[in-house]
């Protein structure tokens, strides 16, 4: 495998310098996206969305990002593919590579699968979410959204609330936000916490009420019932009563605090509809920023010289 290809497997791999370059390129692409201007930086390049799990935001924003940069995209959907006839992940990726695309964007339920695939194919791989493990472009778009509000994340306090144990969004955000100087607090039911949360370099709060008045950002996480072996909380109603981001809990926040959620939202479970649609919510800004960040990441991977010029 060529040593010069660029992959993005984990938010741990993103230095502060690279993150700020990606943010600068994303910012410079904002005008073209808002004006519906088509660019040609990925002209002649084809990317494959290799998604083995469902997705709305990530798959569509990668697709839009590729198209906006003038490239081509193929969408693989596991349910209608030959994986249904027993073809393995590795064989699937090798066969798709044989059609000569320029990059694979991979979502899979097994942590580490994008990295494993990189041992079998010779084109760049972007991790679009692997099991509980990582979702690096989500962390980038979340940090970019926070930076758009605060200018700097140095010393900012971010509360990640909910099902931390099963969340690749939480892990990726913890890694990147620490790199960017933020302080992270995690809070959720003890059964939905990783075994040693403090080992992640975060503070742990027992109840949202203990910290809501001191934080700048609340990131509410979806209850990931599909990743839980059995119901790890007594009931969704009790979860909502104790951990849900309700109107009453929102009222404890500082005036300038903002609320994020990676989506999809379970309205009325981890976040109330009034809060999700309220004045502090930047949830749809996250979605818009996801396109910009993915445009910047794909440029970094497939057109490094252009990326460096734009990042200056
Ligand atoms: N945030 C996120 O990954 O959403 P999708 O599952 O819809 O891609």
Tab-separated table of N, CA and C in Angstrom, residues 162-249:
chain	number	residue	atom	x	y	z
A	162	UNK	N	-26.047	11.577	28.131
A	162	UNK	CA	-26.840	10.449	27.643
A	162	UNK	C	-26.082	9.143	27.592
A	163	UNK	N	-26.287	8.429	26.489
A	163	UNK	CA	-25.743	7.074	26.315
A	163	UNK	C	-24.289	7.171	25.832
A	164	UNK	N	-23.383	7.409	26.784
A	164	UNK	CA	-21.973	7.602	26.438
A	164	UNK	C	-21.357	6.275	25.980
A	165	UNK	N	-21.741	5.182	26.648
A	165	UNK	CA	-21.081	3.887	26.415
A	165	UNK	C	-21.161	3.445	24.954
A	166	UNK	N	-22.297	3.703	24.321
A	166	UNK	CA	-22.495	3.175	22.967
A	166	UNK	C	-22.244	4.228	21.896
A	167	UNK	N	-21.671	5.370	22.279
A	167	UNK	CA	-21.641	6.503	21.358
A	167	UNK	C	-20.269	6.767	20.741
A	168	UNK	N	-20.176	6.513	19.429
A	168	UNK	CA	-18.959	6.909	18.697
A	168	UNK	C	-18.883	8.431	18.593
A	169	UNK	N	-20.034	9.089	18.647
A	169	UNK	CA	-20.033	10.557	18.609
A	169	UNK	C	-19.363	11.092	19.882
A	170	UNK	N	-19.709	10.503	21.033
A	170	UNK	CA	-19.087	10.947	22.290
A	170	UNK	C	-17.579	10.727	22.252
A	171	UNK	N	-17.156	9.540	21.849
A	171	UNK	CA	-15.707	9.249	21.838
A	171	UNK	C	-14.960	10.204	20.907
A	172	UNK	N	-15.505	10.415	19.715
A	172	UNK	CA	-14.817	11.278	18.749
A	172	UNK	C	-14.760	12.708	19.253
A	173	UNK	N	-15.884	13.162	19.814
A	173	UNK	CA	-15.904	14.536	20.323
A	173	UNK	C	-14.951	14.719	21.500
A	174	UNK	N	-14.917	13.738	22.385
A	174	UNK	CA	-13.992	13.845	23.525
A	174	UNK	C	-12.567	14.007	23.001
A	175	UNK	N	-12.189	13.172	22.041
A	175	UNK	CA	-10.816	13.236	21.510
A	175	UNK	C	-10.531	14.594	20.872
A	176	UNK	N	-11.408	15.047	20.002
A	176	UNK	CA	-11.104	16.288	19.270
A	176	UNK	C	-11.253	17.521	20.160
A	177	UNK	N	-12.296	17.553	20.982
A	177	UNK	CA	-12.512	18.746	21.811
A	177	UNK	C	-11.380	18.936	22.819
A	178	UNK	N	-10.850	17.827	23.335
A	178	UNK	CA	-9.682	17.943	24.235
A	178	UNK	C	-8.503	18.537	23.469
A	179	UNK	N	-8.289	18.060	22.240
A	179	UNK	CA	-7.189	18.583	21.407
A	179	UNK	C	-7.339	20.090	21.206
A	180	UNK	N	-8.593	20.550	21.135
A	180	UNK	CA	-8.855	21.964	20.848
A	180	UNK	C	-8.990	22.794	22.129
A	181	UNK	N	-8.744	22.178	23.286
A	181	UNK	CA	-8.654	22.949	24.533
A	181	UNK	C	-9.929	23.015	25.349
A	182	UNK	N	-10.984	22.296	24.938
A	182	UNK	CA	-12.237	22.329	25.707
A	182	UNK	C	-12.165	21.365	26.892
A	183	UNK	N	-13.030	21.628	27.873
A	183	UNK	CA	-13.178	20.705	29.027
A	183	UNK	C	-14.471	19.924	28.825
A	184	UNK	N	-14.396	18.613	29.024
A	184	UNK	CA	-15.553	17.773	28.746
A	184	UNK	C	-16.100	17.196	30.048
A	185	UNK	N	-17.413	17.243	30.174
A	185	UNK	CA	-18.104	16.577	31.292
A	185	UNK	C	-19.068	15.577	30.659
A	186	UNK	N	-19.065	14.358	31.152
A	186	UNK	CA	-20.040	13.380	30.662
A	186	UNK	C	-21.037	13.082	31.777
A	187	UNK	N	-22.265	12.822	31.372
A	187	UNK	CA	-23.328	12.575	32.346
A	187	UNK	C	-24.346	11.637	31.717
A	188	UNK	N	-24.751	10.632	32.454
A	188	UNK	CA	-25.752	9.700	31.937
A	188	UNK	C	-25.962	8.592	32.952
A	189	UNK	N	-26.874	7.693	32.677
A	189	UNK	CA	-27.106	6.574	33.595
A	189	UNK	C	-25.821	5.757	33.782
A	190	UNK	N	-25.518	5.332	35.000
A	190	UNK	CA	-24.282	4.552	35.225
A	190	UNK	C	-24.179	3.338	34.312
A	191	UNK	N	-25.309	2.737	33.949
A	191	UNK	CA	-25.271	1.561	33.062
A	191	UNK	C	-24.946	1.933	31.621
A	192	UNK	N	-24.992	3.223	31.298
A	192	UNK	CA	-24.671	3.668	29.934
A	192	UNK	C	-23.391	4.504	29.916
A	193	UNK	N	-22.547	4.289	30.932
A	193	UNK	CA	-21.219	4.916	30.984
A	193	UNK	C	-20.171	3.879	30.619
A	194	UNK	N	-19.071	4.300	29.974
A	194	UNK	CA	-17.970	3.342	29.782
A	194	UNK	C	-17.424	2.928	31.145
A	195	UNK	N	-16.724	1.782	31.231
A	195	UNK	CA	-16.299	1.267	32.545
A	195	UNK	C	-15.489	2.278	33.359
A	196	UNK	N	-14.589	3.017	32.711
A	196	UNK	CA	-13.775	3.987	33.456
A	196	UNK	C	-13.811	5.323	32.730
A	197	UNK	N	-14.891	6.066	32.864
A	197	UNK	CA	-15.022	7.291	32.062
A	197	UNK	C	-13.886	8.278	32.298
A	198	UNK	N	-13.356	8.326	33.550
A	198	UNK	CA	-12.296	9.304	33.825
A	198	UNK	C	-11.028	9.006	33.022
A	199	UNK	N	-10.884	7.724	32.607
A	199	UNK	CA	-9.717	7.366	31.786
A	199	UNK	C	-9.772	8.048	30.424
A	200	UNK	N	-10.947	8.543	30.042
A	200	UNK	CA	-11.075	9.271	28.769
A	200	UNK	C	-10.634	10.724	28.907
A	201	UNK	N	-10.242	11.118	30.141
A	201	UNK	CA	-9.784	12.507	30.343
A	201	UNK	C	-10.941	13.478	30.475
A	202	UNK	N	-12.051	12.999	31.041
A	202	UNK	CA	-13.235	13.847	31.196
A	202	UNK	C	-13.654	13.870	32.667
A	203	UNK	N	-14.480	14.878	33.007
A	203	UNK	CA	-15.132	14.867	34.315
A	203	UNK	C	-16.439	14.094	34.188
A	204	UNK	N	-16.915	13.594	35.316
A	204	UNK	CA	-18.179	12.856	35.306
A	204	UNK	C	-19.146	13.563	36.249
A	205	UNK	N	-20.342	13.843	35.769
A	205	UNK	CA	-21.391	14.410	36.626
A	205	UNK	C	-22.444	13.345	36.858
A	206	UNK	N	-22.972	13.298	38.092
A	206	UNK	CA	-23.966	12.275	38.410
A	206	UNK	C	-25.334	12.653	37.861
A	207	UNK	N	-25.669	13.940	37.911
A	207	UNK	CA	-26.973	14.417	37.454
A	207	UNK	C	-26.774	15.643	36.571
A	208	UNK	N	-27.579	15.842	35.536
A	208	UNK	CA	-27.440	17.041	34.705
A	208	UNK	C	-27.533	18.321	35.540
A	209	UNK	N	-28.411	18.327	36.548
A	209	UNK	CA	-28.621	19.534	37.367
A	209	UNK	C	-27.337	19.976	38.073
A	210	UNK	N	-26.403	19.049	38.290
A	210	UNK	CA	-25.159	19.395	38.997
A	210	UNK	C	-24.277	20.318	38.169
A	211	UNK	N	-24.432	20.322	36.833
A	211	UNK	CA	-23.464	21.045	35.987
A	211	UNK	C	-24.101	21.980	34.952
A	212	UNK	N	-25.400	21.891	34.741
A	212	UNK	CA	-25.998	22.640	33.618
A	212	UNK	C	-25.720	24.142	33.700
A	213	UNK	N	-25.681	24.715	34.897
A	213	UNK	CA	-25.511	26.175	35.000
A	213	UNK	C	-24.084	26.608	34.665
A	214	UNK	N	-23.146	25.656	34.573
A	214	UNK	CA	-21.743	26.053	34.375
A	214	UNK	C	-21.216	25.749	32.970
A	215	UNK	N	-22.027	25.114	32.124
A	215	UNK	CA	-21.471	24.682	30.829
A	215	UNK	C	-21.835	25.651	29.702
A	216	UNK	N	-21.009	25.630	28.651
A	216	UNK	CA	-21.240	26.480	27.468
A	216	UNK	C	-22.001	25.732	26.386
A	217	UNK	N	-21.848	24.414	26.380
A	217	UNK	CA	-22.457	23.578	25.337
A	217	UNK	C	-23.049	22.335	25.997
A	218	UNK	N	-24.250	21.974	25.556
A	218	UNK	CA	-24.784	20.649	25.908
A	218	UNK	C	-24.949	19.872	24.614
A	219	UNK	N	-24.362	18.689	24.589
A	219	UNK	CA	-24.549	17.791	23.449
A	219	UNK	C	-25.385	16.618	23.943
A	220	UNK	N	-26.636	16.586	23.514
A	220	UNK	CA	-27.513	15.475	23.904
A	220	UNK	C	-27.311	14.344	22.912
A	221	UNK	N	-27.220	13.129	23.435
A	221	UNK	CA	-26.994	11.962	22.568
A	221	UNK	C	-28.263	11.153	22.421
A	222	UNK	N	-28.382	10.523	21.271
A	222	UNK	CA	-29.514	9.631	21.023
A	222	UNK	C	-29.383	8.375	21.886
A	223	UNK	N	-30.505	7.879	22.379
A	223	UNK	CA	-30.514	6.564	23.036
A	223	UNK	C	-30.324	5.521	21.943
A	224	UNK	N	-29.201	4.809	22.000
A	224	UNK	CA	-28.868	3.880	20.903
A	224	UNK	C	-29.342	2.471	21.228
A	225	UNK	N	-30.637	2.299	21.159
A	225	UNK	CA	-31.224	1.014	21.563
A	225	UNK	C	-30.717	-0.122	20.695
A	226	UNK	N	-30.351	0.182	19.436
A	226	UNK	CA	-29.879	-0.880	18.544
A	226	UNK	C	-28.508	-1.407	18.957
A	227	UNK	N	-27.776	-0.650	19.802
A	227	UNK	CA	-26.452	-1.114	20.237
A	227	UNK	C	-26.478	-1.692	21.651
A	228	UNK	N	-27.633	-1.649	22.313
A	228	UNK	CA	-27.708	-2.151	23.683
A	228	UNK	C	-28.154	-3.607	23.638
A	229	UNK	N	-27.401	-4.483	24.361
A	229	UNK	CA	-27.717	-5.912	24.342
A	229	UNK	C	-29.101	-6.192	24.921
A	230	UNK	N	-29.406	-5.519	25.993
A	230	UNK	CA	-30.749	-5.603	26.565
A	230	UNK	C	-31.018	-4.209	27.090
A	231	UNK	N	-32.206	-3.938	27.405
A	231	UNK	CA	-32.553	-2.602	27.894
A	231	UNK	C	-31.705	-2.305	29.140
A	232	UNK	N	-30.829	-1.290	29.058
A	232	UNK	CA	-29.911	-1.034	30.164
A	232	UNK	C	-30.400	0.088	31.087
A	233	UNK	N	-31.641	0.469	30.888
A	233	UNK	CA	-32.294	1.415	31.796
A	233	UNK	C	-33.676	0.857	32.099
A	234	UNK	N	-34.253	1.236	33.253
A	234	UNK	CA	-35.554	0.634	33.605
A	234	UNK	C	-36.609	0.880	32.538
A	235	UNK	N	-36.682	2.113	32.005
A	235	UNK	CA	-37.648	2.405	30.946
A	235	UNK	C	-37.254	3.720	30.302
A	236	UNK	N	-37.703	3.936	29.075
A	236	UNK	CA	-37.400	5.215	28.409
A	236	UNK	C	-38.010	6.378	29.173
A	237	UNK	N	-39.198	6.145	29.767
A	237	UNK	CA	-39.864	7.209	30.534
A	237	UNK	C	-38.997	7.655	31.703
A	238	UNK	N	-38.400	6.692	32.415
A	238	UNK	CA	-37.546	7.056	33.544
A	238	UNK	C	-36.259	7.730	33.061
A	239	UNK	N	-35.741	7.250	31.928
A	239	UNK	CA	-34.556	7.910	31.361
A	239	UNK	C	-34.864	9.387	31.096
A	240	UNK	N	-35.989	9.634	30.439
A	240	UNK	CA	-36.359	11.006	30.091
A	240	UNK	C	-36.545	11.843	31.354
A	241	UNK	N	-37.173	11.248	32.363
A	241	UNK	CA	-37.442	12.004	33.593
A	241	UNK	C	-36.143	12.431	34.284
A	242	UNK	N	-35.135	11.577	34.252
A	242	UNK	CA	-33.904	11.864	35.025
A	242	UNK	C	-32.827	12.515	34.167
A	243	UNK	N	-32.710	12.101	32.877
A	243	UNK	CA	-31.574	12.539	32.065
A	243	UNK	C	-31.971	13.360	30.852
A	244	UNK	N	-33.253	13.411	30.542
A	244	UNK	CA	-33.695	14.090	29.317
A	244	UNK	C	-33.457	15.590	29.373
A	245	UNK	N	-33.158	16.179	28.221
A	245	UNK	CA	-32.946	17.635	28.161
A	245	UNK	C	-34.322	18.289	27.980
A	246	UNK	N	-34.919	18.575	29.130
A	246	UNK	CA	-36.281	19.132	29.169
A	246	UNK	C	-36.223	20.656	29.162
A	247	UNK	N	-37.371	21.264	29.011
A	247	UNK	CA	-37.473	22.728	29.088
A	247	UNK	C	-36.974	23.212	30.460
A	248	UNK	N	-37.323	22.484	31.504
A	248	UNK	CA	-36.913	22.883	32.866
A	248	UNK	C	-35.400	22.817	33.008
A	249	UNK	N	-34.801	21.789	32.441
A	249	UNK	CA	-33.324	21.684	32.551
A	249	UNK	C	-32.666	22.735	31.670
